[in-house]
PDB file of C-alpha atoms in Angstrom:
ATOM      1  CA  UNK A   1     -75.820 162.867 147.213  1.00 53.00           C
ATOM      2  CA  UNK A   2     -75.897 166.228 148.192  1.00 59.00           C
ATOM      3  CA  UNK A   3     -72.160 167.789 148.308  1.00 71.00           C
ATOM      4  CA  UNK A   4     -72.989 168.512 152.270  1.00 77.00           C
ATOM      5  CA  UNK A   5     -73.927 165.077 152.999  1.00 82.00           C
ATOM      6  CA  UNK A   6     -71.360 163.415 151.625  1.00 87.00           C
ATOM      7  CA  UNK A   7     -69.298 165.831 153.465  1.00 85.00           C
ATOM      8  CA  UNK A   8     -70.750 165.291 157.046  1.00 90.00           C
ATOM      9  CA  UNK A   9     -70.485 161.265 155.859  1.00 92.00           C
ATOM     10  CA  UNK A  10     -66.753 162.121 155.492  1.00 92.00           C
ATOM     11  CA  UNK A  11     -66.729 163.883 159.041  1.00 92.00           C
ATOM     12  CA  UNK A  12     -68.780 160.691 160.982  1.00 92.00           C
ATOM     13  CA  UNK A  13     -66.682 158.170 159.181  1.00 92.00           C
ATOM     14  CA  UNK A  14     -63.632 159.144 160.122  1.00 92.00           C
ATOM     15  CA  UNK A  15     -65.061 159.435 163.555  1.00 92.00           C
ATOM     16  CA  UNK A  16     -65.775 155.700 164.023  1.00 89.00           C
ATOM     17  CA  UNK A  17     -62.363 155.413 162.249  1.00 88.00           C
ATOM     18  CA  UNK A  18     -60.669 157.169 166.305  1.00 88.00           C
ATOM     19  CA  UNK A  19     -60.191 160.795 164.571  1.00 92.00           C
ATOM     20  CA  UNK A  20     -62.191 163.078 167.223  1.00 94.00           C
ATOM     21  CA  UNK A  21     -64.562 165.335 165.549  1.00 95.00           C
ATOM     22  CA  UNK A  22     -62.146 168.389 165.297  1.00 96.00           C
ATOM     23  CA  UNK A  23     -59.343 166.751 162.996  1.00 95.00           C
ATOM     24  CA  UNK A  24     -62.120 165.384 161.149  1.00 94.00           C
ATOM     25  CA  UNK A  25     -63.488 168.130 159.956  1.00 95.00           C
ATOM     26  CA  UNK A  26     -60.032 169.439 159.849  1.00 95.00           C
ATOM     27  CA  UNK A  27     -58.127 166.403 157.420  1.00 95.00           C
ATOM     28  CA  UNK A  28     -61.743 166.011 155.578  1.00 94.00           C
ATOM     29  CA  UNK A  29     -61.020 170.242 155.056  1.00 94.00           C
ATOM     30  CA  UNK A  30     -57.472 169.685 153.804  1.00 94.00           C
ATOM     31  CA  UNK A  31     -58.691 167.118 151.811  1.00 92.00           C
ATOM     32  CA  UNK A  32     -60.580 169.004 148.891  1.00 91.00           C
ATOM     33  CA  UNK A  33     -57.799 172.287 149.086  1.00 91.00           C
ATOM     34  CA  UNK A  34     -54.116 171.953 147.425  1.00 91.00           C
ATOM     35  CA  UNK A  35     -53.326 172.997 150.831  1.00 91.00           C
ATOM     36  CA  UNK A  36     -54.691 175.770 153.567  1.00 91.00           C
ATOM     37  CA  UNK A  37     -53.170 178.072 156.418  1.00 93.00           C
ATOM     38  CA  UNK A  38     -55.220 177.781 159.933  1.00 94.00           C
ATOM     39  CA  UNK A  39     -56.605 180.935 159.122  1.00 94.00           C
ATOM     40  CA  UNK A  40     -57.945 179.313 155.680  1.00 94.00           C
ATOM     41  CA  UNK A  41     -58.914 175.876 157.291  1.00 94.00           C
ATOM     42  CA  UNK A  42     -60.887 177.613 159.660  1.00 94.00           C
ATOM     43  CA  UNK A  43     -63.158 179.357 157.803  1.00 93.00           C
ATOM     44  CA  UNK A  44     -64.260 176.352 155.491  1.00 92.00           C
ATOM     45  CA  UNK A  45     -64.447 173.861 158.523  1.00 92.00           C
ATOM     46  CA  UNK A  46     -65.876 176.149 160.808  1.00 92.00           C
ATOM     47  CA  UNK A  47     -63.444 174.769 163.752  1.00 95.00           C
ATOM     48  CA  UNK A  48     -61.958 177.602 165.979  1.00 95.00           C
ATOM     49  CA  UNK A  49     -58.449 178.602 164.569  1.00 93.00           C
ATOM     50  CA  UNK A  50     -57.069 178.239 167.832  1.00 92.00           C
ATOM     51  CA  UNK A  51     -58.033 174.252 167.717  1.00 95.00           C
ATOM     52  CA  UNK A  52     -57.277 174.009 164.181  1.00 94.00           C
ATOM     53  CA  UNK A  53     -53.511 174.125 165.521  1.00 94.00           C
ATOM     54  CA  UNK A  54     -53.891 170.808 167.395  1.00 94.00           C
ATOM     55  CA  UNK A  55     -55.785 169.241 165.166  1.00 95.00           C
ATOM     56  CA  UNK A  56     -53.269 169.937 162.151  1.00 94.00           C
ATOM     57  CA  UNK A  57     -50.711 168.591 165.333  1.00 94.00           C
ATOM     58  CA  UNK A  58     -52.529 165.608 166.135  1.00 94.00           C
ATOM     59  CA  UNK A  59     -53.389 164.590 162.075  1.00 94.00           C
ATOM     60  CA  UNK A  60     -49.305 164.945 161.625  1.00 93.00           C
ATOM     61  CA  UNK A  61     -48.657 162.008 164.301  1.00 91.00           C
ATOM     62  CA  UNK A  62     -51.362 159.705 162.611  1.00 90.00           C
ATOM     63  CA  UNK A  63     -49.220 160.109 159.646  1.00 92.00           C
ATOM     64  CA  UNK A  64     -51.981 161.912 157.651  1.00 93.00           C
ATOM     65  CA  UNK A  65     -50.955 165.737 157.502  1.00 94.00           C
ATOM     66  CA  UNK A  66     -48.354 166.908 155.985  1.00 93.00           C
ATOM     67  CA  UNK A  67     -46.834 170.937 157.498  1.00 92.00           C
ATOM     68  CA  UNK A  68     -44.713 173.165 155.854  1.00 91.00           C
ATOM     69  CA  UNK A  69     -43.248 175.712 158.298  1.00 88.00           C
ATOM     70  CA  UNK A  70     -43.563 178.838 156.020  1.00 88.00           C
ATOM     71  CA  UNK A  71     -45.021 181.988 157.841  1.00 88.00           C
ATOM     72  CA  UNK A  72     -47.906 180.999 158.065  1.00 91.00           C
ATOM     73  CA  UNK A  73     -47.189 177.711 158.063  1.00 90.00           C
ATOM     74  CA  UNK A  74     -49.253 176.171 155.190  1.00 93.00           C
ATOM     75  CA  UNK A  75     -51.038 171.768 155.765  1.00 94.00           C
ATOM     76  CA  UNK A  76     -52.200 170.151 153.130  1.00 93.00           C
ATOM     77  CA  UNK A  77     -53.660 166.338 153.698  1.00 93.00           C
ATOM     78  CA  UNK A  78     -51.406 163.426 152.276  1.00 93.00           C
ATOM     79  CA  UNK A  79     -53.049 161.482 148.915  1.00 92.00           C
ATOM     80  CA  UNK A  80     -56.079 159.554 149.388  1.00 91.00           C
ATOM     81  CA  UNK A  81     -54.520 156.402 148.915  1.00 91.00           C
ATOM     82  CA  UNK A  82     -51.784 157.076 151.247  1.00 93.00           C
ATOM     83  CA  UNK A  83     -54.635 158.550 153.789  1.00 91.00           C
ATOM     84  CA  UNK A  84     -57.004 155.416 153.531  1.00 91.00           C
ATOM     85  CA  UNK A  85     -53.766 152.914 153.351  1.00 91.00           C
ATOM     86  CA  UNK A  86     -52.922 154.079 157.359  1.00 91.00           C
ATOM     87  CA  UNK A  87     -56.156 154.533 158.599  1.00 90.00           C
ATOM     88  CA  UNK A  88     -56.306 151.037 157.530  1.00 90.00           C
ATOM     89  CA  UNK A  89     -53.337 149.761 159.383  1.00 89.00           C
ATOM     90  CA  UNK A  90     -54.523 151.904 162.485  1.00 88.00           C
ATOM     91  CA  UNK A  91     -57.799 150.417 162.384  1.00 88.00           C
ATOM     92  CA  UNK A  92     -56.359 146.616 161.880  1.00 89.00           C
ATOM     93  CA  UNK A  93     -53.837 147.320 164.699  1.00 88.00           C
ATOM     94  CA  UNK A  94     -56.345 148.591 167.178  1.00 86.00           C
ATOM     95  CA  UNK A  95     -58.656 145.288 166.584  1.00 86.00           C
ATOM     96  CA  UNK A  96     -55.111 142.876 167.230  1.00 88.00           C
ATOM     97  CA  UNK A  97     -54.536 144.842 170.181  1.00 86.00           C
ATOM     98  CA  UNK A  98     -58.313 144.822 171.312  1.00 84.00           C
ATOM     99  CA  UNK A  99     -58.353 140.218 170.293  1.00 86.00           C
ATOM    100  CA  UNK A 100     -54.752 140.195 172.544  1.00 86.00           C
ATOM    101  CA  UNK A 101     -56.510 142.168 174.965  1.00 85.00           C
ATOM    102  CA  UNK A 102     -59.221 139.903 175.070  1.00 82.00           C
ATOM    103  CA  UNK A 103     -57.480 136.233 174.810  1.00 83.00           C
ATOM    104  CA  UNK A 104     -55.285 137.928 177.998  1.00 83.00           C
ATOM    105  CA  UNK A 105     -57.805 138.572 180.501  1.00 79.00           C
ATOM    106  CA  UNK A 106     -58.622 135.182 180.524  1.00 70.00           C
ATOM    107  CA  UNK A 107     -62.279 133.605 181.912  1.00 65.00           C
ATOM    108  CA  UNK A 108     -64.039 133.996 185.174  1.00 64.00           C
ATOM    109  CA  UNK A 109     -65.857 130.237 185.966  1.00 61.00           C
ATOM    110  CA  UNK A 110     -69.832 130.519 186.057  1.00 56.00           C
ATOM    111  CA  UNK A 111     -71.289 127.109 188.379  1.00 55.00           C
ATOM    112  CA  UNK A 112     -73.859 127.418 185.414  1.00 52.00           C
ATOM    113  CA  UNK A 113     -71.303 126.332 182.656  1.00 50.00           C
ATOM    114  CA  UNK A 114     -71.129 122.647 182.846  1.00 51.00           C
ATOM    115  CA  UNK A 115     -74.656 122.619 181.756  1.00 49.00           C
ATOM    116  CA  UNK A 116     -75.020 125.788 179.906  1.00 46.00           C
ATOM    117  CA  UNK A 117     -72.333 123.442 177.872  1.00 48.00           C
ATOM    118  CA  UNK A 118     -75.698 120.886 176.764  1.00 50.00           C
ATOM    119  CA  UNK A 119     -78.433 123.866 176.305  1.00 57.00           C
ATOM    120  CA  UNK A 120     -76.691 126.931 174.471  1.00 69.00           C
ATOM    121  CA  UNK A 121     -78.810 128.997 172.206  1.00 76.00           C
ATOM    122  CA  UNK A 122     -77.536 132.404 171.493  1.00 79.00           C
ATOM    123  CA  UNK A 123     -79.423 134.958 169.223  1.00 83.00           C
ATOM    124  CA  UNK A 124     -77.668 137.482 166.596  1.00 87.00           C
ATOM    125  CA  UNK A 125     -78.664 139.869 164.378  1.00 89.00           C
ATOM    126  CA  UNK A 126     -76.825 141.662 161.048  1.00 89.00           C
ATOM    127  CA  UNK A 127     -75.951 139.354 157.675  1.00 88.00           C
ATOM    128  CA  UNK A 128     -72.574 140.131 158.435  1.00 88.00           C
ATOM    129  CA  UNK A 129     -71.895 138.557 162.039  1.00 90.00           C
ATOM    130  CA  UNK A 130     -73.669 135.937 161.194  1.00 91.00           C
ATOM    131  CA  UNK A 131     -71.472 134.486 158.546  1.00 92.00           C
ATOM    132  CA  UNK A 132     -68.995 135.561 160.387  1.00 92.00           C
ATOM    133  CA  UNK A 133     -70.691 133.088 162.758  1.00 91.00           C
ATOM    134  CA  UNK A 134     -71.703 130.147 159.462  1.00 92.00           C
ATOM    135  CA  UNK A 135     -67.917 130.349 159.027  1.00 93.00           C
ATOM    136  CA  UNK A 136     -66.558 129.674 162.373  1.00 93.00           C
ATOM    137  CA  UNK A 137     -68.993 126.848 162.562  1.00 91.00           C
ATOM    138  CA  UNK A 138     -68.398 125.290 159.016  1.00 94.00           C
ATOM    139  CA  UNK A 139     -64.334 125.505 159.960  1.00 93.00           C
ATOM    140  CA  UNK A 140     -64.476 123.456 163.312  1.00 91.00           C
ATOM    141  CA  UNK A 141     -66.280 120.485 161.627  1.00 91.00           C
ATOM    142  CA  UNK A 142     -64.627 117.417 160.960  1.00 91.00           C
ATOM    143  CA  UNK A 143     -67.040 115.513 159.758  1.00 91.00           C
ATOM    144  CA  UNK A 144     -70.143 116.226 157.982  1.00 91.00           C
ATOM    145  CA  UNK A 145     -71.930 120.113 156.701  1.00 92.00           C
ATOM    146  CA  UNK A 146     -76.020 120.116 156.132  1.00 89.00           C
ATOM    147  CA  UNK A 147     -76.811 123.470 154.911  1.00 91.00           C
ATOM    148  CA  UNK A 148     -80.173 124.654 153.621  1.00 88.00           C
ATOM    149  CA  UNK A 149     -80.519 127.612 151.995  1.00 89.00           C
ATOM    150  CA  UNK A 150     -83.324 129.490 152.049  1.00 86.00           C
ATOM    151  CA  UNK A 151     -82.463 132.890 150.122  1.00 85.00           C
ATOM    152  CA  UNK A 152     -80.326 133.204 147.043  1.00 86.00           C
ATOM    153  CA  UNK A 153     -78.195 136.114 148.769  1.00 86.00           C
ATOM    154  CA  UNK A 154     -77.128 133.817 151.592  1.00 88.00           C
ATOM    155  CA  UNK A 155     -74.959 132.019 149.343  1.00 90.00           C
ATOM    156  CA  UNK A 156     -72.264 134.612 148.242  1.00 92.00           C
ATOM    157  CA  UNK A 157     -68.672 134.260 147.018  1.00 93.00           C
ATOM    158  CA  UNK A 158     -67.242 133.550 150.868  1.00 92.00           C
ATOM    159  CA  UNK A 159     -69.195 130.887 151.278  1.00 94.00           C
ATOM    160  CA  UNK A 160     -68.477 128.868 148.486  1.00 94.00           C
ATOM    161  CA  UNK A 161     -65.102 129.360 148.204  1.00 94.00           C
ATOM    162  CA  UNK A 162     -65.612 128.452 152.153  1.00 95.00           C
ATOM    163  CA  UNK A 163     -67.682 124.525 150.695  1.00 94.00           C
ATOM    164  CA  UNK A 164     -65.092 124.015 148.211  1.00 94.00           C
ATOM    165  CA  UNK A 165     -61.970 124.132 150.852  1.00 93.00           C
ATOM    166  CA  UNK A 166     -63.289 121.811 153.035  1.00 93.00           C
ATOM    167  CA  UNK A 167     -61.902 118.293 152.798  1.00 92.00           C
ATOM    168  CA  UNK A 168     -62.498 115.840 151.027  1.00 89.00           C
ATOM    169  CA  UNK A 169     -63.075 113.490 153.503  1.00 92.00           C
ATOM    170  CA  UNK A 170     -66.073 115.421 155.207  1.00 93.00           C
ATOM    171  CA  UNK A 171     -69.233 114.801 153.748  1.00 91.00           C
ATOM    172  CA  UNK A 172     -71.160 118.699 152.434  1.00 93.00           C
ATOM    173  CA  UNK A 173     -74.514 118.442 151.890  1.00 89.00           C
ATOM    174  CA  UNK A 174     -76.264 121.426 150.069  1.00 91.00           C
ATOM    175  CA  UNK A 175     -79.690 121.640 149.694  1.00 86.00           C
ATOM    176  CA  UNK A 176     -82.698 124.058 149.163  1.00 86.00           C
ATOM    177  CA  UNK A 177     -86.129 124.691 148.252  1.00 80.00           C
ATOM    178  CA  UNK A 178     -85.387 126.670 145.402  1.00 84.00           C
ATOM    179  CA  UNK A 179     -84.071 124.467 141.695  1.00 87.00           C
ATOM    180  CA  UNK A 180     -82.168 127.694 140.324  1.00 89.00           C
ATOM    181  CA  UNK A 181     -79.989 127.529 144.243  1.00 89.00           C
ATOM    182  CA  UNK A 182     -79.577 124.178 143.817  1.00 89.00           C
ATOM    183  CA  UNK A 183     -78.255 124.261 139.945  1.00 91.00           C
ATOM    184  CA  UNK A 184     -76.187 126.840 141.278  1.00 92.00           C
ATOM    185  CA  UNK A 185     -74.758 124.506 143.936  1.00 92.00           C
ATOM    186  CA  UNK A 186     -74.145 121.880 141.138  1.00 93.00           C
ATOM    187  CA  UNK A 187     -72.454 124.184 139.759  1.00 93.00           C
ATOM    188  CA  UNK A 188     -70.062 126.566 142.241  1.00 94.00           C
ATOM    189  CA  UNK A 189     -69.353 123.631 144.782  1.00 94.00           C
ATOM    190  CA  UNK A 190     -69.394 120.936 142.463  1.00 93.00           C
ATOM    191  CA  UNK A 191     -68.034 118.771 145.697  1.00 90.00           C
ATOM    192  CA  UNK A 192     -71.237 118.824 147.690  1.00 92.00           C
ATOM    193  CA  UNK A 193     -74.039 116.954 147.691  1.00 89.00           C
ATOM    194  CA  UNK A 194     -76.985 118.666 146.004  1.00 89.00           C
ATOM    195  CA  UNK A 195     -80.795 118.422 146.664  1.00 85.00           C
ATOM    196  CA  UNK A 196     -83.805 119.787 146.434  1.00 83.00           C
ATOM    197  CA  UNK A 197     -85.789 120.314 149.605  1.00 73.00           C
ATOM    198  CA  UNK A 198     -88.307 118.217 150.499  1.00 64.00           C
ATOM    199  CA  UNK A 199     -89.853 120.886 153.218  1.00 59.00           C
ATOM    200  CA  UNK A 200     -92.369 122.884 152.422  1.00 57.00           C
ATOM    201  CA  UNK A 201     -91.613 126.138 155.014  1.00 52.00           C
ATOM    202  CA  UNK A 202     -89.057 126.559 151.967  1.00 54.00           C
ATOM    203  CA  UNK A 203     -90.467 126.929 148.939  1.00 51.00           C
ATOM    204  CA  UNK A 204     -91.700 129.670 147.192  1.00 48.00           C
ATOM    205  CA  UNK A 205     -90.922 133.804 147.332  1.00 49.00           C
ATOM    206  CA  UNK A 206     -91.589 136.894 150.252  1.00 46.00           C
ATOM    207  CA  UNK A 207     -93.667 138.069 150.496  1.00 49.00           C
ATOM    208  CA  UNK A 208     -94.359 141.904 151.952  1.00 48.00           C
ATOM    209  CA  UNK A 209     -97.113 140.176 154.117  1.00 51.00           C
ATOM    210  CA  UNK A 210     -94.681 137.123 155.512  1.00 54.00           C
ATOM    211  CA  UNK A 211     -93.023 137.748 158.611  1.00 59.00           C
ATOM    212  CA  UNK A 212     -90.164 136.904 157.705  1.00 64.00           C
ATOM    213  CA  UNK A 213     -88.992 133.847 154.762  1.00 79.00           C
ATOM    214  CA  UNK A 214     -85.595 131.296 156.104  1.00 82.00           C
ATOM    215  CA  UNK A 215     -82.315 132.926 155.166  1.00 87.00           C
ATOM    216  CA  UNK A 216     -80.010 129.376 155.850  1.00 88.00           C
ATOM    217  CA  UNK A 217     -79.939 126.670 158.265  1.00 87.00           C
ATOM    218  CA  UNK A 218     -76.850 124.924 158.974  1.00 90.00           C
ATOM    219  CA  UNK A 219     -76.105 121.240 160.751  1.00 88.00           C
ATOM    220  CA  UNK A 220     -72.109 120.624 161.427  1.00 89.00           C
ATOM    221  CA  UNK A 221     -71.261 117.502 163.122  1.00 87.00           C
ATOM    222  CA  UNK A 222     -74.767 116.920 163.990  1.00 83.00           C
ATOM    223  CA  UNK A 223     -74.246 119.004 166.924  1.00 81.00           C
ATOM    224  CA  UNK A 224     -74.053 122.859 166.093  1.00 85.00           C
ATOM    225  CA  UNK A 225     -76.625 124.219 164.548  1.00 84.00           C
ATOM    226  CA  UNK A 226     -77.493 128.364 162.816  1.00 88.00           C
ATOM    227  CA  UNK A 227     -81.250 129.136 161.916  1.00 86.00           C
ATOM    228  CA  UNK A 228     -81.989 132.804 160.253  1.00 89.00           C
ATOM    229  CA  UNK A 229     -84.912 134.403 158.903  1.00 87.00           C
ATOM    230  CA  UNK A 230     -84.764 137.776 156.863  1.00 87.00           C
ATOM    231  CA  UNK A 231     -87.295 139.848 156.872  1.00 85.00           C
ATOM    232  CA  UNK A 232     -89.365 140.258 153.750  1.00 80.00           C
ATOM    233  CA  UNK A 233     -89.179 144.551 154.006  1.00 82.00           C
ATOM    234  CA  UNK A 234     -86.062 145.371 155.205  1.00 84.00           C
ATOM    235  CA  UNK A 235     -83.300 142.259 154.072  1.00 83.00           C
ATOM    236  CA  UNK A 236     -82.664 142.459 157.658  1.00 87.00           C
ATOM    237  CA  UNK A 237     -80.846 138.910 159.165  1.00 89.00           C
ATOM    238  CA  UNK A 238     -81.665 137.287 162.365  1.00 89.00           C
ATOM    239  CA  UNK A 239     -80.429 133.946 163.382  1.00 88.00           C
ATOM    240  CA  UNK A 240     -80.279 131.900 166.319  1.00 85.00           C
ATOM    241  CA  UNK A 241     -77.223 129.436 167.318  1.00 84.00           C
ATOM    242  CA  UNK A 242     -77.222 126.412 169.783  1.00 80.00           C
ATOM    243  CA  UNK A 243     -74.929 123.659 170.277  1.00 80.00           C
ATOM    244  CA  UNK A 244     -75.294 120.276 172.028  1.00 72.00           C
ATOM    245  CA  UNK A 245     -76.344 116.753 170.696  1.00 60.00           C
ATOM    246  CA  UNK A 246     -79.387 116.928 173.026  1.00 65.00           C
ATOM    247  CA  UNK A 247     -80.004 120.384 172.662  1.00 64.00           C
ATOM    248  CA  UNK A 248     -84.046 119.971 171.831  1.00 62.00           C
ATOM    249  CA  UNK A 249     -83.653 122.916 169.192  1.00 64.00           C
ATOM    250  CA  UNK A 250     -80.829 120.512 167.004  1.00 69.00           C
ATOM    251  CA  UNK A 251     -82.472 117.187 167.704  1.00 67.00           C
ATOM    252  CA  UNK A 252     -85.961 118.940 165.549  1.00 67.00           C
ATOM    253  CA  UNK A 253     -83.360 120.091 162.963  1.00 67.00           C
ATOM    254  CA  UNK A 254     -81.806 116.437 162.450  1.00 66.00           C
ATOM    255  CA  UNK A 255     -85.422 115.546 162.843  1.00 66.00           C
ATOM    256  CA  UNK A 256     -86.353 118.379 159.909  1.00 64.00           C
ATOM    257  CA  UNK A 257     -82.854 117.712 157.276  1.00 65.00           C
ATOM    258  CA  UNK A 258     -84.216 113.894 157.501  1.00 62.00           C
ATOM    259  CA  UNK A 259     -87.404 113.950 156.034  1.00 56.00           C
ATOM    260  CA  UNK A 260     -86.315 117.510 154.005  1.00 52.00           C
ATOM    261  CA  UNK A 261     -82.914 115.659 152.162  1.00 52.00           C
ATOM    262  CA  UNK A 262     -85.033 112.511 149.524  1.00 40.00           C
ATOM    263  CA  UNK A 263     -83.082 109.832 148.524  1.00 40.00           C
ATOM    264  CA  UNK A 264     -80.625 110.087 151.127  1.00 41.00           C
ATOM    265  CA  UNK A 265     -79.653 107.900 154.038  1.00 44.00           C
ATOM    266  CA  UNK A 266     -81.187 109.835 157.209  1.00 43.00           C
ATOM    267  CA  UNK A 267     -79.261 112.315 159.797  1.00 44.00           C
ATOM    268  CA  UNK A 268     -80.093 110.884 162.547  1.00 44.00           C
ATOM    269  CA  UNK A 269     -82.895 108.175 164.131  1.00 43.00           C
ATOM    270  CA  UNK A 270     -83.604 109.875 167.389  1.00 48.00           C
TER     271      UNK A 270
END
């Protein structure tokens, strides 16, 4: 990545963290200088000199810039380690405030809520969002977790750690269509019952000609399901999430898994 591209990326990331454009440009400029005046900073960043003072004042209030009240005034960015920690704290504080505000607003009831509870099917996009939803589903288990892994990328360290921390009285069954993944499960998640699935659509590697390959199939307490697919060209992951014992997708999943888990008690006799 070129220096100009790196500079633009830094400015863009700072804006995503809450800084306005001129503030971000001034901070990036000062982070590359030992110190600078408004005139010098304006020349480096192409921020109008009159706006530099406003931007630096806000950056100082945020704890990101120090000011020497000389003539002319000198500005400098705080050390990078301090700046990143300050930004992290401010970002986390905003997330916590958002979480609190959303919780306090209360819900709006719908006439269809009772029916929806039995037939919930939702879609998710992006591995991070899917991993978070899978972790939440697993965290709510009271009886049984069945996870079928179609891609090695799904078996992340956070997932391994969570599965190993599940209470010993909860059944944990983890399988795959790949012997290498099954071997990893046996080594890294010893408390799980590992199996090699007989489901044909889990076997084999992805090819560019395929529309998608199965990423993960998760069934928790036989009433919550998440199944994802991975685009073989981009690696993008998409998923659907369903709940309810009578949900048609979950009924199908229970039957598929009862056939895919060999030499084990069927998951469901529908």
